[in-house]
Coordinates of N, CA and C in Angstrom, one line a residue:
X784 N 22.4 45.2 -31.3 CA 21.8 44.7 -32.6 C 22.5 45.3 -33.8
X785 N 23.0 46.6 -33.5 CA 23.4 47.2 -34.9 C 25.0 46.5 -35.2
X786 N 25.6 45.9 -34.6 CA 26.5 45.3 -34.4 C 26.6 44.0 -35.1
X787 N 25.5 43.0 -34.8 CA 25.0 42.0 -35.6 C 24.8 42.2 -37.2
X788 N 23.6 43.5 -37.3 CA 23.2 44.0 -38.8 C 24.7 43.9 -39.2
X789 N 25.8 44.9 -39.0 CA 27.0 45.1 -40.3 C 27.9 44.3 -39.9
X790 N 27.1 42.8 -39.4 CA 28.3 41.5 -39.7 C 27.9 40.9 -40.9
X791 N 28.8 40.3 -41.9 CA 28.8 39.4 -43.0 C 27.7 38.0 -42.6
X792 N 26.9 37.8 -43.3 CA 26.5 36.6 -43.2 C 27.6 35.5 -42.9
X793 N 29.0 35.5 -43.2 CA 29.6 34.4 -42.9 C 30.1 34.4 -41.0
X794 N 30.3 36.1 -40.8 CA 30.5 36.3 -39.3 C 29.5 35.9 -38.8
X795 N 28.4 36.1 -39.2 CA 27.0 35.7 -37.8 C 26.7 34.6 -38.0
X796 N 26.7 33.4 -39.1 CA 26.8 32.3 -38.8 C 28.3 31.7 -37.8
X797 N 29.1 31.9 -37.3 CA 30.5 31.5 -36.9 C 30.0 32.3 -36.0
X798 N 29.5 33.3 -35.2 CA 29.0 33.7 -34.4 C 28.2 33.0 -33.7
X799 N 27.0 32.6 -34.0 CA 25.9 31.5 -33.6 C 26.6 30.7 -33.4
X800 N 27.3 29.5 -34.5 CA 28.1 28.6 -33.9 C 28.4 28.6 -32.7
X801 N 29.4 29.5 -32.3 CA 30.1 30.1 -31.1 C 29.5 30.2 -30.0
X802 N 28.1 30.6 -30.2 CA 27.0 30.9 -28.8 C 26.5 29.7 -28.6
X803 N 26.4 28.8 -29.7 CA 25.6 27.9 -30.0 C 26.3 26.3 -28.7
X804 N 27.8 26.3 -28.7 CA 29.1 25.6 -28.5 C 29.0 26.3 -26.9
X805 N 28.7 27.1 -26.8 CA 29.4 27.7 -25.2 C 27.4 27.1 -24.6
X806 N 26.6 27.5 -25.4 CA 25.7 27.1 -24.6 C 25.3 25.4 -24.3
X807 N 26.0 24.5 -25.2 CA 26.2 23.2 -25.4 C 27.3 23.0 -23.6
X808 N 28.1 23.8 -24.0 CA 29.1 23.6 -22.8 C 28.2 23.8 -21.4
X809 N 27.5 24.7 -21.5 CA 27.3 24.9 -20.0 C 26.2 24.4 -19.7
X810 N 25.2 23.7 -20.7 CA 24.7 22.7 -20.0 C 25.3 21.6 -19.8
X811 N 26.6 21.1 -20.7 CA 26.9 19.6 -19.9 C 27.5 20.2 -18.2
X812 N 27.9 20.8 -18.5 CA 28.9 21.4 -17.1 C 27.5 21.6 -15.9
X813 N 26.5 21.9 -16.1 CA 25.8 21.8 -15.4 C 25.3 20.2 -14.9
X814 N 24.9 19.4 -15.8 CA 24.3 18.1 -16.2 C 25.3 17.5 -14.7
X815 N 27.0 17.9 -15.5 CA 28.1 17.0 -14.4 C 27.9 17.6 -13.2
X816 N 27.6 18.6 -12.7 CA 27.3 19.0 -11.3 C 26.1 18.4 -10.7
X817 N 25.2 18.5 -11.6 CA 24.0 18.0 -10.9 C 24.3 16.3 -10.5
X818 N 24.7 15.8 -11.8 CA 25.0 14.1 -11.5 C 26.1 13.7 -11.8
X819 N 27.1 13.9 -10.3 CA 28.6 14.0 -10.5 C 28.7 12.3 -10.7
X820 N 29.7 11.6 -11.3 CA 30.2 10.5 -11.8 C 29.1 9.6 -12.8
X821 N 28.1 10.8 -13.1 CA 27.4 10.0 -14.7 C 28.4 9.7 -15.8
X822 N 28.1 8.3 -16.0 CA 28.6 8.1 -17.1 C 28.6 9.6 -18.3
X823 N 29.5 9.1 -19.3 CA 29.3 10.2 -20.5 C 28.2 10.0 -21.3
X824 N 28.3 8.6 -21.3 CA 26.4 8.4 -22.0 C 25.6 8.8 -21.5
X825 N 25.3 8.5 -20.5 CA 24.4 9.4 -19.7 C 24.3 10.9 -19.8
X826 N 25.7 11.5 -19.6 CA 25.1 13.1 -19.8 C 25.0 13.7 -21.5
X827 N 25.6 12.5 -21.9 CA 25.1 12.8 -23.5 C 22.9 12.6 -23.9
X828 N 23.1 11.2 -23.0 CA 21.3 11.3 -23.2 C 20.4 12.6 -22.9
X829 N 20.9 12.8 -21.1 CA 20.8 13.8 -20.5 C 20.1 14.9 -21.2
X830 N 21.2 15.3 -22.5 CA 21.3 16.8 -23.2 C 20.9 16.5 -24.3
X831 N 20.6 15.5 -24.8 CA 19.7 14.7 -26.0 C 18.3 15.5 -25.7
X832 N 18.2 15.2 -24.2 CA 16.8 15.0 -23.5 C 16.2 16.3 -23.8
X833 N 17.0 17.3 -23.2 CA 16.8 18.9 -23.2 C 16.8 19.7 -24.9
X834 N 17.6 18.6 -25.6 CA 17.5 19.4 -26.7 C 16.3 19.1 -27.9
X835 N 16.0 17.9 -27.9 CA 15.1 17.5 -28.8 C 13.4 17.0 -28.0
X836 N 13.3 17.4 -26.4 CA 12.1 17.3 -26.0 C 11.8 15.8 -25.8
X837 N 11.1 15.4 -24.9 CA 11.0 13.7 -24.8 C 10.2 12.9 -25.7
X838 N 9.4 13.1 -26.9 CA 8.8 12.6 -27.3 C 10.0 11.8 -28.5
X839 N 10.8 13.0 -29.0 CA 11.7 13.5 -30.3 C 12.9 11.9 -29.7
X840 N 13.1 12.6 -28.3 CA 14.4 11.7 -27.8 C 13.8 10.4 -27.6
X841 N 12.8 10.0 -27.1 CA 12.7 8.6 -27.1 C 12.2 7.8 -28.1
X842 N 12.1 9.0 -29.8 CA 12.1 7.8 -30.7 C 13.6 7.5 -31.0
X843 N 14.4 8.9 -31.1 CA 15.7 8.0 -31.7 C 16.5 7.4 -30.4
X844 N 16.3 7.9 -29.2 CA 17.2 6.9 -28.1 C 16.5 6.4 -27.4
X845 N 15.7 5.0 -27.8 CA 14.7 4.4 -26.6 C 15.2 4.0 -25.2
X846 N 17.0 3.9 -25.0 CA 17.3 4.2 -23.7 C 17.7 5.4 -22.7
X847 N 16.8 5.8 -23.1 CA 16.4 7.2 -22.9 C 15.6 7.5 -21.9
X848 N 14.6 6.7 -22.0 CA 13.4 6.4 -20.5 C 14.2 6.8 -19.1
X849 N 14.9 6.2 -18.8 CA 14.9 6.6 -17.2 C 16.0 7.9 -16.6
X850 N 15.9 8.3 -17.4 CA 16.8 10.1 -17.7 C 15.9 11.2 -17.5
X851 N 14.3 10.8 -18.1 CA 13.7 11.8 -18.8 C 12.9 11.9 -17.2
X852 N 12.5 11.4 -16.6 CA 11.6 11.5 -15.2 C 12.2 12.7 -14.2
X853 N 13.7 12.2 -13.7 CA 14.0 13.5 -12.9 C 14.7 14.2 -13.2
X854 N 14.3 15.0 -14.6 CA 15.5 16.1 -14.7 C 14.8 17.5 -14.9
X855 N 13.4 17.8 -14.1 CA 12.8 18.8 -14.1 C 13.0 19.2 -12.5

């Protein structure tokens, strides 16, 4: 933590980014393991799904529905 404290506000934002991008990565990387040859739409809904919660996702992507059942 003390590491964080005497970063510049511009390092810890570009920091986050950074954590923010590798944790983006490893869930699609997971998404493609679990549902090998999903389209890319799909694992883009996929992680729509996980990131904005299903209520959030199926207002802005109403094709969205049949993603959200078995991905628990």
């Amino acid at each position: 933590l003390e590491l964080i404290r005497r970063m510049s506000s511009e390092r810890r934002a570009r920091t986050l980014t950074e954590l923010c991008r590798m944790v983006d990565t490893l869930a699609e990387a997971e998404l493609r393991r679990r549902y090998p040859g999903a389209p890319d739409r799909e694992v883009f809904l996929r992680l729509v799904a996980r990131r904005l919660g299903d209520d959030l996702a199926r207002q802005a992507f109403p094709e969205i529905e049949p993603f959200l059942d078995d991905r628990r």
